[in-house]
Amino acid sequence: MKTFEELGVAPKIVEAIQEMGFEQPMPVQAEVIPQLLANTQDIIALAQTGTGKTAAFGIPIIQKTDVKLRAPQTLILCPTRELCLQIAGDLTDFSKYVDDIKILPVYGGSSIESQIRTLKRGVQIIVATPGRLIDLINRKVVSLDNVHTVVLDEADEMLNMGFTESIDEILSRVPETRSMLLFSATMPKEISRITKKYMGKPVEVTIGRKNEGAQNVKHQYFLVHAKDKYLALKRIVDYYPNVYGIVFCRTRKETQEIADKLMQDGYDADSLHGDLSQAQRDYVMNKFRQRNLQILVATDVAARGLDVDDVTHVINYGLPDDFEIYTHRSGRTGRAGKTGTSISIIHIKEKGKIAQIEKLINKKFEKREVPKGDVICEKQLFNFVDKIEKVKVNEEEIARLLPSIFRKLDWLDKEDIIKRMVSLEFNRLIEYYQAAQEIEEPSENRSRKDRNSGEKFERSGKFDRDKGGVRKAEKGYARIFINLGKTDGANPANLMGFVNDHVPGKVRIGRIDLMQNFSFFEVPEGDARAVVKSFKGLYVDERKLVVEIAQDTPQNGDRKKKEDTPFWKKEDGGFGKKKGGKKKF
Ligand code: AMP
């Protein structure tokens, strides 16, 4: 591999990039830099984000800039404001030792007046989102007559975002003699149209194999019933306590819903999509960049401007219809020499897509099973123990408190203290996973009929007690469901006592059916509503009590309990603090 100097990069720029830690050119740089410096032909570069493409076009552009001419010479178009700022920032870094070079990011949502003022002072490189640039062209404050190089970065994404007409208009205003460079992670038809129309015999540069996913990304999939997708997501996230990941959803609505659910369930998550204001998007992105957010739930378009190198996991909450989007998504991890995992949570109907994506990325997916509760608990426990080992102890700060703490814990030996510490942190987690039914993998050989009936349950979203064999209440009685069962230590006597402790006056209790995780009891029809009402807002330990009138009940065996919010994850409902109406069963 050649050095930057051997590629023809000027010493002033080499000095700057070496300070940035660039020792060897990356493959896309080795290919593009000499061609762009020689200015021979237009270039189409098929390269994912994270391949070093900004420097591939940025370095020669800076080198080719005539600093004495104070007019736009290079135009870089990109889809989002974030990318615009990032490119302009990178170019500024590369040109640290080049005097008198002016680079201006031009994007919507910020003061156009200040952009106009800077343009009037003379700018050589414009990095722009198409819409704002058109606005400036229409106001006649920018002239593209001296532009000799045009870069379209993330061209596919610009087209996805509906910038086709704006790009056409901008390109029609730059001199025909300009050279053009187009970067795209995918090559949809519309890109071919642009290249045919605006580029003369372009050289095609493909970094890695065409459409191949990043080398150091592992691809895994989890096959679940559609109804279990969210529960599987939670388990996967729980299995990786140090996850720093992006969950990709298909629509804005789904993105918001999943983020909301995760937040409600106490995860460190937030959403990023086009229905948010620019200020909201900035806020979320900054939080994620600074690692003040563990899980970002995003749409493909909104995540475009986000440049984070150390994402550990990309999670596909379902697979995209356009498989090339998959390569985009998975390219968000395994960057800058790190390894990453691209996880897909899919249902049976999506299974066929896996083989197609495998062909496209030329890599095999590993089929994984949704982690079982005990495995997750073990993983979290060891992570916690590991943190105890590695925590930085601030001796000075705690010195003052230690003597009284030692005195207080004097009666416990080391083993006891460890057990208590671990229990304090994990009792909730362990209880949650003990009570939660394992996620069942759909059988891949089920008949269509079976599948359809399964989906009906999935859509019902109700407790599974509505399924299977049913038992009607005795005449004159109503059946009441309660989410306490044998696991909670319920037996007919203490359940009757518990009910009567909470219902004003006495109520006659008929038949009782105890299940593992919930139960049914019968009360006279006329009392049913009052009984249900008297349990409203009650918590048993930190678990919200659910008591409701049931229509019928299963006869054969226990049914799955709906997974509740894991209280161990709740910020204020978790350890110690209790919500109003706390009761002991
Ligand atoms: P990009 O594909 O332009 O977003 O670049 C991905 C990352 O690679 C950025 O963090 C760059 O700073 C970094 N990078 C680019 N070129 C090199 C290089 N030659 N050596 C080391 N890091 C690089």
XYZ file of C-alpha atoms and ligand atoms in Angstrom, residues 4 17 20-26 28-29 48-57 83 86 90 94 307 309 335-336, ligand 1:
52
model
C -0.092 9.506 1.321
C -3.776 14.213 8.648
C -5.280 13.211 13.128
C -3.783 9.729 13.313
C -4.016 8.826 9.619
C -0.887 6.801 9.006
C -1.764 4.717 5.977
C -4.313 5.565 3.297
C -7.479 3.508 3.481
C -10.902 4.118 -0.951
C -8.309 6.853 -0.470
C -20.087 2.589 2.708
C -19.807 5.078 5.527
C -16.796 4.384 7.677
C -14.510 3.508 4.788
C -12.643 6.819 4.906
C -14.429 8.342 1.935
C -14.530 11.886 3.326
C -10.756 12.081 3.253
C -10.731 10.350 -0.153
C -12.442 13.319 -1.747
C -23.326 15.220 7.442
C -19.213 16.777 9.633
C -13.198 17.184 8.452
C -7.299 18.387 6.731
C -21.345 9.576 12.669
C -17.529 4.942 15.252
C -16.149 0.798 12.018
C -12.682 2.275 12.449
P -15.641 8.299 6.745
O -15.929 7.076 5.914
O -15.130 9.410 5.925
O -16.826 8.660 7.583
O -14.421 7.920 7.748
C -14.520 6.988 8.789
C -13.509 7.204 9.907
O -12.204 6.803 9.512
C -13.395 8.642 10.363
O -13.422 8.648 11.780
C -12.042 9.096 9.839
O -11.477 10.076 10.680
C -11.242 7.815 9.853
N -10.182 7.772 8.826
C -10.287 8.174 7.545
N -9.130 7.932 6.883
C -8.277 7.354 7.739
C -6.926 6.852 7.643
N -6.244 6.906 6.515
N -6.381 6.316 8.750
C -7.078 6.269 9.894
N -8.349 6.703 10.054
C -8.940 7.241 8.991
